[in-house]
């Protein structure tokens, strides 16, 4: 998302929040420069393929947004089905084993038919099979005499580290375990990139990997032979929405060039350039397009400053919108809670429970909940669900502190206000809220700091922000990139804290600050 | 005592229970125009509860509280409170407001104009001997005595018909307390308003009151002036209460 779009979205959102809810955003010049939103998963190969698609689409005149590094197959599939994205790279094995798990899908034609019932079409396979594989340290494998998966039966002490997707999917650990009758019990789920590091550090012995992973040769790993032919084929394909052929025929035609054009060796090579040689994905993708199709595309590699500026804008956007919403909703909720004790317990209970939902689960849950709202322009990935989740997360400290602040007002003061003959509203506005203000502001401050930290997770669902470089940094094992997200996020949190303290000094009555000094 | 004029307060068979325990148990009490009535009794006798019933902070379980011939009710209690001034121990001043803001809070809420407010403050400061320069201090920047004077000014701002004071001097040290007792007596006599004051100090009661109302376990035991309480006590409790207080008064110079 570039800055102009971001600003436009920002002002639109503010306006929309005022009048109703998010208004549908329709671009007028869709016919000439069709807008195309490309998605990619949060592993390097998918991001590279997403870049290839984006560059080709742009070359054909499309106005392209690439939502990179979205967190998981379901996220992308749902986004594709509800139209939040137009296309993304996928693997046939993933479709069979994850999306259509439990439905025995036959050959490729059957798969295409099934996809069509969801309004989705599939490109020709790109030419490489990135199937799952199980790998371990070459030396350790040699020492233990392990070459094939069935050899693992004799080594129950070995520890597995799997991506959480692999833990659950149809061809994943449960069925692998069953097919090979594997005895290992020490199995844990973790991030794919962290698996490699854990394996190198000796924290685990075996992990799931993809056939085209660059790390296999980098870490000198042995890929165990699938001697029972358990893993299905994972042909790389592009999935795209039905309507794209009508809406952006030229763009689609260009993008479909990728069919049959990348073999396994090529893909592994490109992966290695990005992961091991630190070439930006877009550059690697562009180099491939030049070599393969003689297509010259302009690659804008973002400077550190530009990226910092962009991620700052995105992050502030998420935080400011969600935090303002929780202030506007949270304070009245806190007031109601303090006035109606029964309702209050209910309100505090509900916002408390929301707080206990794990961050990622809340994000994914909201993506699902927001899907029906796509008809009014609410997107199920990106900023909208992230803002909704941040809003809910920020509610508790604000509601609770408003409530606590109001309940903490000594009874004699409350009664003095009542006995004066002030109306209920005047008591609240002139006496109770000003007295509760220090506690209330502390709650808003806590919410702001939590919100800034939590907003980094928004990157997992394509909302950008400081989480984006962190995510990419983890993926590419690039500490500098991680710090480019982590440091500004920490800085922003400290800044917010400082600003709130300054603000507190200006709005809280000096008479109350005297008490704090006592 | 037969009073022909109308009563400011008229309580008939008023009871209030808290968790099964009767805080006020069938009290009848009439308070006449311009009287200074002191409610007194040991801790837990219900004297503060009685005052809170009068200002409508709590409602009786049974019986009736009339203020200026009208029962206190949800609909009119706010306007009735504008005709009462209520002061509690420690003053109950709002700490986020200066003395001036505390005093004028209600008047501003009722949209009085500035000159009227200003005039009224000057009158009240003079009445309570409060230095004008200290009006912009916050409660925590004032002494206990000053806080009580501000609280009194706040209660008097709308020129109410009655002043209700709940242990107004309870938290003050003896010197300031004695000074304020003198000032209060002068203020009461200058204003000529009806005053209902709660205290547990008999010397203070005797010094300020036209009528002392002695309470015990939620009931009125006896009412009258101090000599009548001493000379013709209604029962043993009255004598015991007076004797206990006399000892304390002699030892502590009238301020318990």
PDB file of C-alpha atoms in Angstrom, chain A residues 190-309:
ATOM      1  CA  UNK A 190       6.837 -23.744  15.722  1.00  0.00           C
ATOM      2  CA  UNK A 191       7.486 -21.227  12.976  1.00  0.00           C
ATOM      3  CA  UNK A 192       9.075 -22.724   9.867  1.00  0.00           C
ATOM      4  CA  UNK A 193      12.067 -20.395   9.834  1.00  0.00           C
ATOM      5  CA  UNK A 194      12.631 -20.877  13.526  1.00  0.00           C
ATOM      6  CA  UNK A 195      12.599 -24.648  12.923  1.00  0.00           C
ATOM      7  CA  UNK A 196      15.727 -24.325  10.801  1.00  0.00           C
ATOM      8  CA  UNK A 197      17.440 -22.379  13.505  1.00  0.00           C
ATOM      9  CA  UNK A 198      16.318 -24.791  16.196  1.00  0.00           C
ATOM     10  CA  UNK A 199      17.582 -27.675  14.094  1.00  0.00           C
ATOM     11  CA  UNK A 200      20.962 -25.999  13.561  1.00  0.00           C
ATOM     12  CA  UNK A 201      21.178 -25.248  17.288  1.00  0.00           C
ATOM     13  CA  UNK A 202      20.326 -28.832  18.227  1.00  0.00           C
ATOM     14  CA  UNK A 203      17.017 -27.936  19.871  1.00  0.00           C
ATOM     15  CA  UNK A 204      15.196 -30.393  17.606  1.00  0.00           C
ATOM     16  CA  UNK A 205      16.375 -33.315  15.480  1.00  0.00           C
ATOM     17  CA  UNK A 206      13.851 -33.422  12.660  1.00  0.00           C
ATOM     18  CA  UNK A 207      11.606 -30.944  10.910  1.00  0.00           C
ATOM     19  CA  UNK A 208       9.207 -30.630   8.042  1.00  0.00           C
ATOM     20  CA  UNK A 209      10.586 -28.742   5.074  1.00  0.00           C
ATOM     21  CA  UNK A 210       9.707 -27.935   1.524  1.00  0.00           C
ATOM     22  CA  UNK A 211      11.548 -29.532  -1.356  1.00  0.00           C
ATOM     23  CA  UNK A 212      12.651 -26.168  -2.722  1.00  0.00           C
ATOM     24  CA  UNK A 213      13.830 -24.645   0.569  1.00  0.00           C
ATOM     25  CA  UNK A 214      17.131 -22.863   0.146  1.00  0.00           C
ATOM     26  CA  UNK A 215      18.177 -23.812   3.646  1.00  0.00           C
ATOM     27  CA  UNK A 216      18.480 -27.509   2.843  1.00  0.00           C
ATOM     28  CA  UNK A 217      21.883 -27.057   1.250  1.00  0.00           C
ATOM     29  CA  UNK A 218      22.805 -24.064   3.433  1.00  0.00           C
ATOM     30  CA  UNK A 219      22.458 -25.994   6.670  1.00  0.00           C
ATOM     31  CA  UNK A 220      23.760 -29.194   5.068  1.00  0.00           C
ATOM     32  CA  UNK A 221      20.621 -31.169   5.806  1.00  0.00           C
ATOM     33  CA  UNK A 222      19.615 -34.615   4.699  1.00  0.00           C
ATOM     34  CA  UNK A 223      16.156 -35.021   3.193  1.00  0.00           C
ATOM     35  CA  UNK A 224      14.739 -38.385   4.220  1.00  0.00           C
ATOM     36  CA  UNK A 225      13.369 -40.512   1.417  1.00  0.00           C
ATOM     37  CA  UNK A 226       9.566 -40.842   1.410  1.00  0.00           C
ATOM     38  CA  UNK A 227       9.851 -44.605   0.850  1.00  0.00           C
ATOM     39  CA  UNK A 228       6.121 -45.259   1.378  1.00  0.00           C
ATOM     40  CA  UNK A 229       5.175 -42.386  -0.961  1.00  0.00           C
ATOM     41  CA  UNK A 230       3.169 -40.694   1.726  1.00  0.00           C
ATOM     42  CA  UNK A 231       3.380 -37.064   0.620  1.00  0.00           C
ATOM     43  CA  UNK A 232       1.225 -36.016  -2.331  1.00  0.00           C
ATOM     44  CA  UNK A 233       2.510 -33.737  -5.065  1.00  0.00           C
ATOM     45  CA  UNK A 234       2.640 -30.041  -4.343  1.00  0.00           C
ATOM     46  CA  UNK A 235       2.523 -28.485  -7.774  1.00  0.00           C
ATOM     47  CA  UNK A 236       2.829 -24.707  -7.567  1.00  0.00           C
ATOM     48  CA  UNK A 237      -0.151 -23.007  -9.211  1.00  0.00           C
ATOM     49  CA  UNK A 238      -1.816 -19.630  -9.192  1.00  0.00           C
ATOM     50  CA  UNK A 239      -5.330 -19.312  -7.862  1.00  0.00           C
ATOM     51  CA  UNK A 240      -7.376 -16.377  -9.077  1.00  0.00           C
ATOM     52  CA  UNK A 241     -10.909 -15.148  -8.909  1.00  0.00           C
ATOM     53  CA  UNK A 242     -13.382 -15.991 -11.635  1.00  0.00           C
ATOM     54  CA  UNK A 243     -14.110 -12.380 -12.480  1.00  0.00           C
ATOM     55  CA  UNK A 244     -10.499 -11.481 -13.169  1.00  0.00           C
ATOM     56  CA  UNK A 245     -10.661 -12.800 -16.725  1.00  0.00           C
ATOM     57  CA  UNK A 246     -13.369 -10.261 -17.614  1.00  0.00           C
ATOM     58  CA  UNK A 247     -12.148  -7.427 -15.462  1.00  0.00           C
ATOM     59  CA  UNK A 248      -8.453  -7.580 -16.291  1.00  0.00           C
ATOM     60  CA  UNK A 249      -7.982  -9.884 -19.253  1.00  0.00           C
ATOM     61  CA  UNK A 250      -4.666  -8.423 -20.378  1.00  0.00           C
ATOM     62  CA  UNK A 251      -3.224  -8.532 -16.896  1.00  0.00           C
ATOM     63  CA  UNK A 252      -4.325 -12.106 -16.379  1.00  0.00           C
ATOM     64  CA  UNK A 253      -2.894 -13.207 -19.716  1.00  0.00           C
ATOM     65  CA  UNK A 254       0.466 -11.756 -18.789  1.00  0.00           C
ATOM     66  CA  UNK A 255       0.470 -13.341 -15.364  1.00  0.00           C
ATOM     67  CA  UNK A 256      -0.460 -16.764 -16.711  1.00  0.00           C
ATOM     68  CA  UNK A 257       2.841 -16.774 -18.610  1.00  0.00           C
ATOM     69  CA  UNK A 258       4.258 -18.216 -15.416  1.00  0.00           C
ATOM     70  CA  UNK A 259       2.545 -21.553 -16.142  1.00  0.00           C
ATOM     71  CA  UNK A 260       5.151 -24.227 -16.861  1.00  0.00           C
ATOM     72  CA  UNK A 261       8.030 -21.786 -16.656  1.00  0.00           C
ATOM     73  CA  UNK A 262       9.742 -22.539 -13.336  1.00  0.00           C
ATOM     74  CA  UNK A 263      11.371 -25.872 -12.579  1.00  0.00           C
ATOM     75  CA  UNK A 264      12.494 -27.068  -9.164  1.00  0.00           C
ATOM     76  CA  UNK A 265      16.132 -26.181  -9.656  1.00  0.00           C
ATOM     77  CA  UNK A 266      15.235 -22.650 -10.778  1.00  0.00           C
ATOM     78  CA  UNK A 267      12.928 -22.115  -7.845  1.00  0.00           C
ATOM     79  CA  UNK A 268      15.454 -23.401  -5.311  1.00  0.00           C
ATOM     80  CA  UNK A 269      18.046 -21.093  -6.877  1.00  0.00           C
ATOM     81  CA  UNK A 270      15.812 -18.046  -6.571  1.00  0.00           C
ATOM     82  CA  UNK A 271      14.910 -18.980  -2.993  1.00  0.00           C
ATOM     83  CA  UNK A 272      18.595 -19.226  -2.167  1.00  0.00           C
ATOM     84  CA  UNK A 273      19.347 -15.812  -3.675  1.00  0.00           C
ATOM     85  CA  UNK A 274      16.734 -14.221  -1.432  1.00  0.00           C
ATOM     86  CA  UNK A 275      17.303 -16.194   1.733  1.00  0.00           C
ATOM     87  CA  UNK A 276      21.042 -16.608   1.615  1.00  0.00           C
ATOM     88  CA  UNK A 277      22.316 -13.724  -0.511  1.00  0.00           C
ATOM     89  CA  UNK A 278      19.924 -11.097   0.875  1.00  0.00           C
ATOM     90  CA  UNK A 279      18.623 -10.107  -2.572  1.00  0.00           C
ATOM     91  CA  UNK A 280      15.194  -8.454  -2.169  1.00  0.00           C
ATOM     92  CA  UNK A 281      12.333 -10.662  -3.376  1.00  0.00           C
ATOM     93  CA  UNK A 282      11.249  -8.124  -5.970  1.00  0.00           C
ATOM     94  CA  UNK A 283      14.769  -7.952  -7.407  1.00  0.00           C
ATOM     95  CA  UNK A 284      15.069 -11.726  -7.590  1.00  0.00           C
ATOM     96  CA  UNK A 285      11.641 -11.920  -9.217  1.00  0.00           C
ATOM     97  CA  UNK A 286      12.523  -9.228 -11.738  1.00  0.00           C
ATOM     98  CA  UNK A 287      15.820 -10.924 -12.619  1.00  0.00           C
ATOM     99  CA  UNK A 288      13.928 -14.139 -13.310  1.00  0.00           C
ATOM    100  CA  UNK A 289      11.391 -12.347 -15.527  1.00  0.00           C
ATOM    101  CA  UNK A 290      14.204 -10.723 -17.514  1.00  0.00           C
ATOM    102  CA  UNK A 291      16.060 -13.977 -18.035  1.00  0.00           C
ATOM    103  CA  UNK A 292      13.033 -16.102 -18.753  1.00  0.00           C
ATOM    104  CA  UNK A 293      10.719 -13.825 -20.725  1.00  0.00           C
ATOM    105  CA  UNK A 294      12.983 -10.965 -21.643  1.00  0.00           C
ATOM    106  CA  UNK A 295      10.586  -8.682 -19.829  1.00  0.00           C
ATOM    107  CA  UNK A 296      12.166  -5.637 -18.309  1.00  0.00           C
ATOM    108  CA  UNK A 297      10.285  -4.469 -15.217  1.00  0.00           C
ATOM    109  CA  UNK A 298      11.144  -1.624 -12.959  1.00  0.00           C
ATOM    110  CA  UNK A 299      11.773  -2.667  -9.416  1.00  0.00           C
ATOM    111  CA  UNK A 300      11.424  -0.162  -6.696  1.00  0.00           C
ATOM    112  CA  UNK A 301      13.473  -1.388  -3.834  1.00  0.00           C
ATOM    113  CA  UNK A 302      12.377   0.591  -0.855  1.00  0.00           C
ATOM    114  CA  UNK A 303      15.065   2.471   1.022  1.00  0.00           C
ATOM    115  CA  UNK A 304      15.290   1.979   4.772  1.00  0.00           C
ATOM    116  CA  UNK A 305      14.010   5.492   5.322  1.00  0.00           C
ATOM    117  CA  UNK A 306      11.056   5.036   2.990  1.00  0.00           C
ATOM    118  CA  UNK A 307      10.168   1.737   4.604  1.00  0.00           C
ATOM    119  CA  UNK A 308      10.416   3.235   8.074  1.00  0.00           C
ATOM    120  CA  UNK A 309       8.143   6.067   7.003  1.00  0.00           C
TER     121      UNK A 309
END
